[in-house]
Each structure stands twice: as structure tokens, then as C-alpha cells.
Short mmCIF file of N, CA and C in Angstrom, two decimals:
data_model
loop_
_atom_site.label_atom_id
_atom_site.label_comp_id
_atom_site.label_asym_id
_atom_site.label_seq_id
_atom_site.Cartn_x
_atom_site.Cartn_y
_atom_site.Cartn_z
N UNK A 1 174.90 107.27 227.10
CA UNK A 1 174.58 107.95 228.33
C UNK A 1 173.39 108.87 228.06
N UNK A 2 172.46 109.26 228.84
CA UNK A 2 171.08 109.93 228.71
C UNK A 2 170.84 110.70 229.51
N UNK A 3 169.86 111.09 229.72
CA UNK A 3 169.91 113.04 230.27
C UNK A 3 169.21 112.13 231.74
N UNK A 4 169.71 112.65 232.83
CA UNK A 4 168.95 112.45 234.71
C UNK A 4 168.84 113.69 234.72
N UNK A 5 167.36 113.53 235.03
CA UNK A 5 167.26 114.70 236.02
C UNK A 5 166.73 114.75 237.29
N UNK A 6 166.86 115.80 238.17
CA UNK A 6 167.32 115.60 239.68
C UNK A 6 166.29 116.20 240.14
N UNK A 7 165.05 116.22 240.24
CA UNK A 7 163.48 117.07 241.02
C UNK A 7 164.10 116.99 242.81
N UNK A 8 163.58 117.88 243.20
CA UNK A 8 163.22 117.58 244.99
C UNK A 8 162.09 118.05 245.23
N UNK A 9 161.27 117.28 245.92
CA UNK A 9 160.58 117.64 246.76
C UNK A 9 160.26 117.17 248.11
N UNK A 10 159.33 118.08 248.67
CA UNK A 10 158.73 116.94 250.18
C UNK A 10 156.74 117.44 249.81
N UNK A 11 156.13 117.22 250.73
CA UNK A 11 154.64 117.24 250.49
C UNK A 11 154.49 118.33 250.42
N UNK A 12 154.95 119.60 250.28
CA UNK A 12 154.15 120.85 249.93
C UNK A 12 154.88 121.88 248.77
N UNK A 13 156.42 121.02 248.63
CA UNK A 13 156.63 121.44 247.52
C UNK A 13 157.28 121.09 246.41
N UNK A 14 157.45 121.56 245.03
CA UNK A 14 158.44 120.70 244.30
C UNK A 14 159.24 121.59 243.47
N UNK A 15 160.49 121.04 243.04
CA UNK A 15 161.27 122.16 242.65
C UNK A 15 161.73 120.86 241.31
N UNK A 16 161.85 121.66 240.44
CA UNK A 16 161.34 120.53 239.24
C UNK A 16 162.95 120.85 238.35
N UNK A 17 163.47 119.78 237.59
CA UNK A 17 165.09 119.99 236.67
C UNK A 17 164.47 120.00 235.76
N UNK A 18 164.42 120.79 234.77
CA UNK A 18 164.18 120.66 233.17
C UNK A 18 165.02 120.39 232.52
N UNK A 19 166.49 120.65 232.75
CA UNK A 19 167.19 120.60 231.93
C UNK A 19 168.11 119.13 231.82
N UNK A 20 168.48 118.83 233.09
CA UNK A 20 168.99 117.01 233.22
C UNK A 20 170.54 117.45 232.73
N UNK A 21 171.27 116.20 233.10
CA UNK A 21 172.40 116.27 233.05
C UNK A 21 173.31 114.97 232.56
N UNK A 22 173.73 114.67 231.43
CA UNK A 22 174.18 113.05 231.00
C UNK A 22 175.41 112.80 231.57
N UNK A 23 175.08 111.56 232.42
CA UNK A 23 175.52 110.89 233.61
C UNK A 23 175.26 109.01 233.69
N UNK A 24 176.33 109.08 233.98
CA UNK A 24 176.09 107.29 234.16
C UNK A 24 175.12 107.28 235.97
N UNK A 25 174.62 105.95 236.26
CA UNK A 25 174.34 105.78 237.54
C UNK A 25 175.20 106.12 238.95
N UNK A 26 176.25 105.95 238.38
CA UNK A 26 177.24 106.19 239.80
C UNK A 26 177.68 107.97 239.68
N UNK A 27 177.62 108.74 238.78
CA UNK A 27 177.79 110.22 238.77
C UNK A 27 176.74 110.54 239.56
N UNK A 28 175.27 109.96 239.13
CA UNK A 28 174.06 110.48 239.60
C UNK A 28 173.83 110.42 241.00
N UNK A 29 174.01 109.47 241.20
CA UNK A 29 174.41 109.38 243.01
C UNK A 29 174.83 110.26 243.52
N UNK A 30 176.23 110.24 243.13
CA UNK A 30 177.05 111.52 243.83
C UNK A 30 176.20 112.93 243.87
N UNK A 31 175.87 113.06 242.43
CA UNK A 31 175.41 114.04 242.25
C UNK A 31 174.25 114.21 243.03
N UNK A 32 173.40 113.41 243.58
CA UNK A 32 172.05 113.66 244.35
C UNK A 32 172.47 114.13 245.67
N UNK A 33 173.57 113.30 246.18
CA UNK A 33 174.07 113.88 247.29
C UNK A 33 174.68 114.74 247.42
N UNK A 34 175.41 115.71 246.50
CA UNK A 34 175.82 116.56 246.39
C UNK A 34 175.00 117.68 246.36
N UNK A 35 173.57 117.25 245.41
CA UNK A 35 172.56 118.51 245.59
C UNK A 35 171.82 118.64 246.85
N UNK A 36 171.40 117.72 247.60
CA UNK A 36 170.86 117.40 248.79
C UNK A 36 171.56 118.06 249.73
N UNK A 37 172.71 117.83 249.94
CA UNK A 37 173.92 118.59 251.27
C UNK A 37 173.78 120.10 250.83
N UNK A 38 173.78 120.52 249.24
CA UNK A 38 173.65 122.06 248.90
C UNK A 38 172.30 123.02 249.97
N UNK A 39 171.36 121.93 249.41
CA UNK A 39 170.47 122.90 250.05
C UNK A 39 170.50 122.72 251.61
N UNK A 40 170.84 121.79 252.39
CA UNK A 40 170.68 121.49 253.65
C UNK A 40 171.83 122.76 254.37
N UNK A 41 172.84 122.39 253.53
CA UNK A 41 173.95 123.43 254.12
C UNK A 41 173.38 124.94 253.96
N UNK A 42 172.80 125.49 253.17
CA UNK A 42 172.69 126.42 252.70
C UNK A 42 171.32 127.49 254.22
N UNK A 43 171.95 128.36 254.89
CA UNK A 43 171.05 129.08 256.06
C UNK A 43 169.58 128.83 254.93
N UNK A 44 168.65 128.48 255.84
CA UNK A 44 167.28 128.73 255.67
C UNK A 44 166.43 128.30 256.61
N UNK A 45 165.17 128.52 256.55
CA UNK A 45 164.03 128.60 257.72
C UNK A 45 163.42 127.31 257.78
N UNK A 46 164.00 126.52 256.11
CA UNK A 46 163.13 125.51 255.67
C UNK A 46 163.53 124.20 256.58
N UNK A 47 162.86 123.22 257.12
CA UNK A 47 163.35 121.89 257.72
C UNK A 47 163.30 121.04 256.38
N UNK A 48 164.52 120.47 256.09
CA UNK A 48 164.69 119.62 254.90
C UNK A 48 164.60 118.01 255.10
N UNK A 49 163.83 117.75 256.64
CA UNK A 49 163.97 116.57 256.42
C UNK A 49 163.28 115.38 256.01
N UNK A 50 161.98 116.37 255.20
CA UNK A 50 160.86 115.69 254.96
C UNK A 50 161.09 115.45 253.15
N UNK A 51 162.35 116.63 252.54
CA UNK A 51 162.39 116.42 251.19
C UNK A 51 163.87 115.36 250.94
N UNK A 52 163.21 115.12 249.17
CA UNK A 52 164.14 113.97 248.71
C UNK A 52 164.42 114.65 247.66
N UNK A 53 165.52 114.13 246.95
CA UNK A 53 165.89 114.28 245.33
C UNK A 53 165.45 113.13 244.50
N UNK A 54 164.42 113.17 243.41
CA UNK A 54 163.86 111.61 242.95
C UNK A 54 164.68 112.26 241.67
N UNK A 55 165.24 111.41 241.16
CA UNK A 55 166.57 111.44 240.06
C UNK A 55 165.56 110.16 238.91
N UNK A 56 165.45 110.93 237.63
CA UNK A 56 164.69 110.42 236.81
C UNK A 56 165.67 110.30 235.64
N UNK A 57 164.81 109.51 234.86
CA UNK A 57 166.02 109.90 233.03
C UNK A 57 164.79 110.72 232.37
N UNK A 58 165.13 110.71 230.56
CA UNK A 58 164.83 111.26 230.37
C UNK A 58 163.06 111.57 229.85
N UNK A 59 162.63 109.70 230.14
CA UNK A 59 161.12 109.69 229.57
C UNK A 59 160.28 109.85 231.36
N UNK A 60 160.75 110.45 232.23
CA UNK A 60 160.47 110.85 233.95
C UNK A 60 160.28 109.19 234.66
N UNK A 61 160.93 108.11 234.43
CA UNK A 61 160.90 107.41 235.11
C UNK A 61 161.89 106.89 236.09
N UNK A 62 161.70 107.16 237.58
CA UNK A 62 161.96 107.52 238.59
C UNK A 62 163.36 106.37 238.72
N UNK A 63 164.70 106.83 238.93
CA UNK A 63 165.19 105.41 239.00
C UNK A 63 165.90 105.57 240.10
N UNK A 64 165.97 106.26 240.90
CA UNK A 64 165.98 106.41 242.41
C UNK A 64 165.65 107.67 243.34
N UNK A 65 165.91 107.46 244.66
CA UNK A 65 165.00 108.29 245.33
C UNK A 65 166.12 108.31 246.77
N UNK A 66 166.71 109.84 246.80
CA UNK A 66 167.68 109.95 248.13
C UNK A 66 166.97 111.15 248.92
N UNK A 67 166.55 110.72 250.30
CA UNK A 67 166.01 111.32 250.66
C UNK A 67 167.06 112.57 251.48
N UNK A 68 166.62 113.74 252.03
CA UNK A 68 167.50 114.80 252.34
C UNK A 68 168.31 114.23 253.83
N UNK A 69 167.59 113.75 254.32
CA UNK A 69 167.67 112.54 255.67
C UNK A 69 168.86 112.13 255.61
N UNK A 70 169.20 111.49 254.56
CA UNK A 70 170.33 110.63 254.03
C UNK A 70 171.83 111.41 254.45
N UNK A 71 171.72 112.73 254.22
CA UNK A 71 172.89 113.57 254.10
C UNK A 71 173.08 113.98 255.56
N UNK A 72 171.73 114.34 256.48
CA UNK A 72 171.78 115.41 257.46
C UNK A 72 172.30 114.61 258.52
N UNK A 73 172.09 113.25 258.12
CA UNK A 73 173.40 112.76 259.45
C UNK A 73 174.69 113.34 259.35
N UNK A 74 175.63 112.69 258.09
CA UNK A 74 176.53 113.27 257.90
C UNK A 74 177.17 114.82 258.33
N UNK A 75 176.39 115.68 258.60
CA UNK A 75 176.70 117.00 258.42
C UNK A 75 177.00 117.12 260.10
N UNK A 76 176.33 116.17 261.04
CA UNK A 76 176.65 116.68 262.36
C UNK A 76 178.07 115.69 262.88
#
């Protein structure tokens, strides 16, 4: 198992994981959606529906991409 890590961004900003987390493919999932609903749920000014979580390993190659979109149905 090898280190994912979980970046988000949308076009103006990026919020970067340094640290990663060892996870099979199906944890990482969860886990994207789990970080995605965090910030959406969370009061702010920001519209999240332009950012994604791109979930990388550990040499940054991208092995999927959940956009914030994905979740904000769910929530209504």
C-alpha cells in the first residue's frame, strides 16, 4: 500500500497534501468524498462548485479526480 495524496483545487486556487495517507483505491474514494462534503459543509463565502480533490500517489501521478459537484447534490 503507498502514500495518496488528496490536493483540491478549482482555477484560482490550490490547497496542496504533503503528507498523503496509505490507502488502498477504495479507502481513497471514500476518503475524497469525505474531504469534499468537509469543506462544502463547512459555513463559508467560498462557491465550491468549481473545485475538485485530484487524489495522487506518491511519485504526483494523478489517479483520479472527484469533483466538489459530485457531493453537493447529495447534501440537498
Amino acid at each position: 500500500m503507498s502514500a495518496v495524496f488528496f490536493h483540491c483545487s478549482d482555477d484560482k486556487h490550490v490547497i496542496l497534501d504533503r503528507i498523503g495517507v496509505a490507502m488502498d483505491l477504495s479507502e481513497a474514494r471514500v476518503h475524497a468524498e469525505q474531504l469534499a462534503r468537509s469543506f462544502v459543509m463547512t459555513p463559508s463565502a467560498e462557491d465550491w462548485r468549481n473545485w475538485a480533490v485530484h487524489v495522487t500517489d506518491d511519485i504526483g501521478t494523478e489517479i483520479f479526480e472527484l469533483p466538489f459537484a459530485a457531493v453537493l447534490g447529495e447534501l440537498h
